Amino acid sequence: MENSEFTAFGRRVIRAAGRRIAAGDVEALPDLAALSADLDAAITDAVAGLRAAGYSWGEIAARLGVTRQAAHQRWSAPTAREVA
């Protein structure tokens, strides 16, 4: 089930959480906002896995609707010089 149906389920859960918070569950707002960082980390892991499996930056970028250069800039591991 880990395919488009699985991600559609996740989308529905997130939207339902937003509706619940909008109805007055203000205490849950920080948890919902934290999902943004979790999603970014999941995308980073997915891209790293695809690169390790041999997918090109062009193939990944095409699926994400960005340029190859934009994908590489956002999701490539920093070089030692950039970290220092």
Short mmCIF file of N, CA and C in Angstrom, two decimals:
data_model
loop_
_atom_site.label_atom_id
_atom_site.label_comp_id
_atom_site.label_asym_id
_atom_site.label_seq_id
_atom_site.Cartn_x
_atom_site.Cartn_y
_atom_site.Cartn_z
N MET A 1 0.81 -1.19 0.00
CA MET A 1 0.00 0.00 0.00
C MET A 1 0.86 1.26 0.00
N GLU A 2 2.18 1.16 0.06
CA GLU A 2 3.03 2.35 0.06
C GLU A 2 3.20 2.87 -1.36
N ASN A 3 2.19 3.57 -1.83
CA ASN A 3 2.19 4.16 -3.16
C ASN A 3 1.35 5.43 -3.11
N SER A 4 0.77 5.80 -4.24
CA SER A 4 -0.01 7.04 -4.25
C SER A 4 -1.22 6.97 -3.31
N GLU A 5 -1.78 5.80 -3.10
CA GLU A 5 -2.90 5.67 -2.15
C GLU A 5 -2.42 5.94 -0.71
N PHE A 6 -1.22 5.50 -0.41
CA PHE A 6 -0.64 5.71 0.91
C PHE A 6 -0.41 7.19 1.16
N THR A 7 0.17 7.89 0.19
CA THR A 7 0.40 9.32 0.37
C THR A 7 -0.91 10.09 0.38
N ALA A 8 -1.90 9.64 -0.37
CA ALA A 8 -3.22 10.29 -0.34
C ALA A 8 -3.83 10.16 1.05
N PHE A 9 -3.64 9.02 1.69
CA PHE A 9 -4.13 8.83 3.05
C PHE A 9 -3.46 9.83 4.00
N GLY A 10 -2.14 9.97 3.87
CA GLY A 10 -1.42 10.93 4.71
C GLY A 10 -1.93 12.35 4.50
N ARG A 11 -2.20 12.70 3.25
CA ARG A 11 -2.75 14.02 2.94
C ARG A 11 -4.09 14.23 3.63
N ARG A 12 -4.94 13.21 3.60
CA ARG A 12 -6.26 13.32 4.25
C ARG A 12 -6.12 13.49 5.76
N VAL A 13 -5.20 12.78 6.35
CA VAL A 13 -4.98 12.88 7.81
C VAL A 13 -4.52 14.29 8.17
N ILE A 14 -3.59 14.83 7.40
CA ILE A 14 -3.08 16.17 7.68
C ILE A 14 -4.18 17.21 7.52
N ARG A 15 -4.97 17.08 6.48
CA ARG A 15 -6.07 18.04 6.29
C ARG A 15 -7.10 17.93 7.41
N ALA A 16 -7.37 16.70 7.86
CA ALA A 16 -8.32 16.52 8.97
C ALA A 16 -7.78 17.17 10.24
N ALA A 17 -6.48 17.04 10.46
CA ALA A 17 -5.87 17.68 11.64
C ALA A 17 -6.02 19.19 11.54
N GLY A 18 -5.83 19.74 10.37
CA GLY A 18 -6.01 21.19 10.18
C GLY A 18 -7.43 21.62 10.47
N ARG A 19 -8.40 20.84 10.03
CA ARG A 19 -9.81 21.18 10.31
C ARG A 19 -10.11 21.10 11.80
N ARG A 20 -9.55 20.08 12.47
CA ARG A 20 -9.77 19.95 13.91
C ARG A 20 -9.19 21.14 14.65
N ILE A 21 -7.99 21.55 14.27
CA ILE A 21 -7.36 22.69 14.91
C ILE A 21 -8.16 23.96 14.63
N ALA A 22 -8.61 24.11 13.39
CA ALA A 22 -9.40 25.29 13.02
C ALA A 22 -10.68 25.38 13.83
N ALA A 23 -11.18 24.24 14.28
CA ALA A 23 -12.41 24.21 15.07
C ALA A 23 -12.15 24.57 16.54
N GLY A 24 -10.87 24.85 16.89
CA GLY A 24 -10.62 25.30 18.24
C GLY A 24 -9.54 24.57 19.01
N ASP A 25 -8.89 23.59 18.42
CA ASP A 25 -7.85 22.83 19.13
C ASP A 25 -6.50 23.54 18.99
N VAL A 26 -6.40 24.74 19.54
CA VAL A 26 -5.21 25.58 19.39
C VAL A 26 -3.95 24.92 19.95
N GLU A 27 -4.10 24.08 20.96
CA GLU A 27 -2.94 23.41 21.57
C GLU A 27 -2.22 22.49 20.58
N ALA A 28 -2.93 21.99 19.58
CA ALA A 28 -2.33 21.06 18.61
C ALA A 28 -1.65 21.78 17.45
N LEU A 29 -1.78 23.09 17.37
CA LEU A 29 -1.20 23.85 16.25
C LEU A 29 0.32 23.67 16.12
N PRO A 30 1.10 23.72 17.21
CA PRO A 30 2.55 23.51 17.06
C PRO A 30 2.89 22.13 16.50
N ASP A 31 2.13 21.11 16.89
CA ASP A 31 2.38 19.77 16.37
C ASP A 31 2.13 19.70 14.86
N LEU A 32 1.09 20.37 14.41
CA LEU A 32 0.79 20.39 12.98
C LEU A 32 1.90 21.14 12.23
N ALA A 33 2.33 22.26 12.78
CA ALA A 33 3.40 23.03 12.14
C ALA A 33 4.70 22.23 12.08
N ALA A 34 4.96 21.40 13.08
CA ALA A 34 6.17 20.60 13.10
C ALA A 34 6.19 19.55 11.98
N LEU A 35 5.02 19.21 11.47
CA LEU A 35 4.97 18.25 10.37
C LEU A 35 5.70 18.76 9.13
N SER A 36 5.81 20.06 8.98
CA SER A 36 6.53 20.64 7.86
C SER A 36 7.99 20.19 7.88
N ALA A 37 8.62 20.26 9.04
CA ALA A 37 10.01 19.83 9.17
C ALA A 37 10.13 18.33 8.94
N ASP A 38 9.15 17.57 9.43
CA ASP A 38 9.17 16.12 9.22
C ASP A 38 9.04 15.78 7.74
N LEU A 39 8.18 16.51 7.04
CA LEU A 39 8.01 16.28 5.61
C LEU A 39 9.29 16.61 4.85
N ASP A 40 9.92 17.73 5.18
CA ASP A 40 11.19 18.09 4.54
C ASP A 40 12.24 17.01 4.77
N ALA A 41 12.32 16.49 5.99
CA ALA A 41 13.29 15.43 6.29
C ALA A 41 12.97 14.16 5.51
N ALA A 42 11.69 13.84 5.36
CA ALA A 42 11.30 12.65 4.61
C ALA A 42 11.66 12.79 3.13
N ILE A 43 11.46 13.98 2.58
CA ILE A 43 11.82 14.22 1.18
C ILE A 43 13.34 14.10 1.01
N THR A 44 14.08 14.67 1.94
CA THR A 44 15.54 14.58 1.89
C THR A 44 15.99 13.13 1.92
N ASP A 45 15.41 12.32 2.80
CA ASP A 45 15.74 10.90 2.88
C ASP A 45 15.38 10.18 1.58
N ALA A 46 14.21 10.52 1.03
CA ALA A 46 13.76 9.88 -0.22
C ALA A 46 14.71 10.21 -1.36
N VAL A 47 15.10 11.47 -1.47
CA VAL A 47 16.01 11.87 -2.54
C VAL A 47 17.37 11.19 -2.37
N ALA A 48 17.87 11.15 -1.14
CA ALA A 48 19.16 10.49 -0.90
C ALA A 48 19.09 9.02 -1.29
N GLY A 49 17.98 8.36 -0.95
CA GLY A 49 17.81 6.96 -1.32
C GLY A 49 17.73 6.76 -2.82
N LEU A 50 17.03 7.66 -3.50
CA LEU A 50 16.94 7.56 -4.96
C LEU A 50 18.30 7.79 -5.60
N ARG A 51 19.06 8.75 -5.09
CA ARG A 51 20.40 9.00 -5.62
C ARG A 51 21.28 7.77 -5.41
N ALA A 52 21.20 7.16 -4.22
CA ALA A 52 21.99 5.97 -3.93
C ALA A 52 21.60 4.80 -4.82
N ALA A 53 20.35 4.78 -5.26
CA ALA A 53 19.86 3.72 -6.14
C ALA A 53 20.18 4.00 -7.60
N GLY A 54 20.82 5.15 -7.87
CA GLY A 54 21.26 5.42 -9.23
C GLY A 54 20.42 6.40 -10.02
N TYR A 55 19.40 6.98 -9.42
CA TYR A 55 18.59 7.95 -10.13
C TYR A 55 19.37 9.25 -10.30
N SER A 56 19.22 9.87 -11.44
CA SER A 56 19.92 11.12 -11.73
C SER A 56 19.17 12.30 -11.12
N TRP A 57 19.89 13.41 -10.99
CA TRP A 57 19.25 14.63 -10.53
C TRP A 57 18.14 15.04 -11.49
N GLY A 58 18.36 14.82 -12.79
CA GLY A 58 17.34 15.16 -13.78
C GLY A 58 16.06 14.36 -13.59
N GLU A 59 16.19 13.05 -13.31
CA GLU A 59 15.01 12.21 -13.10
C GLU A 59 14.25 12.65 -11.85
N ILE A 60 14.98 12.93 -10.79
CA ILE A 60 14.36 13.35 -9.54
C ILE A 60 13.68 14.71 -9.72
N ALA A 61 14.40 15.64 -10.35
CA ALA A 61 13.86 16.98 -10.57
C ALA A 61 12.59 16.95 -11.39
N ALA A 62 12.56 16.10 -12.41
CA ALA A 62 11.37 16.01 -13.27
C ALA A 62 10.15 15.57 -12.46
N ARG A 63 10.33 14.64 -11.53
CA ARG A 63 9.22 14.17 -10.71
C ARG A 63 8.74 15.25 -9.74
N LEU A 64 9.65 16.14 -9.34
CA LEU A 64 9.32 17.18 -8.37
C LEU A 64 8.90 18.49 -9.03
N GLY A 65 9.02 18.55 -10.35
CA GLY A 65 8.61 19.75 -11.06
C GLY A 65 9.55 20.93 -10.86
N VAL A 66 10.84 20.63 -10.65
CA VAL A 66 11.84 21.68 -10.51
C VAL A 66 12.98 21.40 -11.49
N THR A 67 13.90 22.33 -11.61
CA THR A 67 15.05 22.10 -12.48
C THR A 67 16.03 21.16 -11.80
N ARG A 68 16.88 20.57 -12.61
CA ARG A 68 17.92 19.69 -12.09
C ARG A 68 18.81 20.46 -11.12
N GLN A 69 19.14 21.68 -11.49
CA GLN A 69 20.00 22.50 -10.64
C GLN A 69 19.32 22.82 -9.30
N ALA A 70 18.04 23.12 -9.34
CA ALA A 70 17.31 23.42 -8.10
C ALA A 70 17.26 22.21 -7.18
N ALA A 71 17.01 21.03 -7.75
CA ALA A 71 16.97 19.81 -6.94
C ALA A 71 18.34 19.54 -6.32
N HIS A 72 19.38 19.66 -7.12
CA HIS A 72 20.74 19.42 -6.62
C HIS A 72 21.09 20.41 -5.51
N GLN A 73 20.75 21.67 -5.71
CA GLN A 73 21.07 22.69 -4.71
C GLN A 73 20.34 22.43 -3.40
N ARG A 74 19.08 22.03 -3.49
CA ARG A 74 18.29 21.85 -2.26
C ARG A 74 18.60 20.56 -1.53
N TRP A 75 18.82 19.45 -2.27
CA TRP A 75 18.90 18.15 -1.61
C TRP A 75 20.24 17.47 -1.67
N SER A 76 21.25 18.07 -2.28
CA SER A 76 22.55 17.41 -2.27
C SER A 76 23.20 17.60 -0.91
N ALA A 77 24.03 16.65 -0.54
CA ALA A 77 24.74 16.74 0.74
C ALA A 77 25.74 17.88 0.65
N PRO A 78 25.90 18.66 1.71
CA PRO A 78 26.88 19.75 1.66
C PRO A 78 28.30 19.20 1.56
N THR A 79 29.15 19.91 0.86
CA THR A 79 30.55 19.52 0.76
C THR A 79 31.26 19.90 2.05
N ALA A 80 32.45 19.38 2.25
CA ALA A 80 33.22 19.69 3.46
C ALA A 80 33.48 21.19 3.55
N ARG A 81 33.71 21.84 2.42
CA ARG A 81 33.98 23.28 2.42
C ARG A 81 32.73 24.05 2.87
N GLU A 82 31.53 23.61 2.44
CA GLU A 82 30.30 24.31 2.82
C GLU A 82 30.00 24.15 4.31
N VAL A 83 30.37 23.03 4.88
CA VAL A 83 30.11 22.75 6.29
C VAL A 83 31.03 23.57 7.18
N ALA A 84 32.27 23.76 6.75
CA ALA A 84 33.27 24.47 7.55
C ALA A 84 33.00 25.96 7.66
#
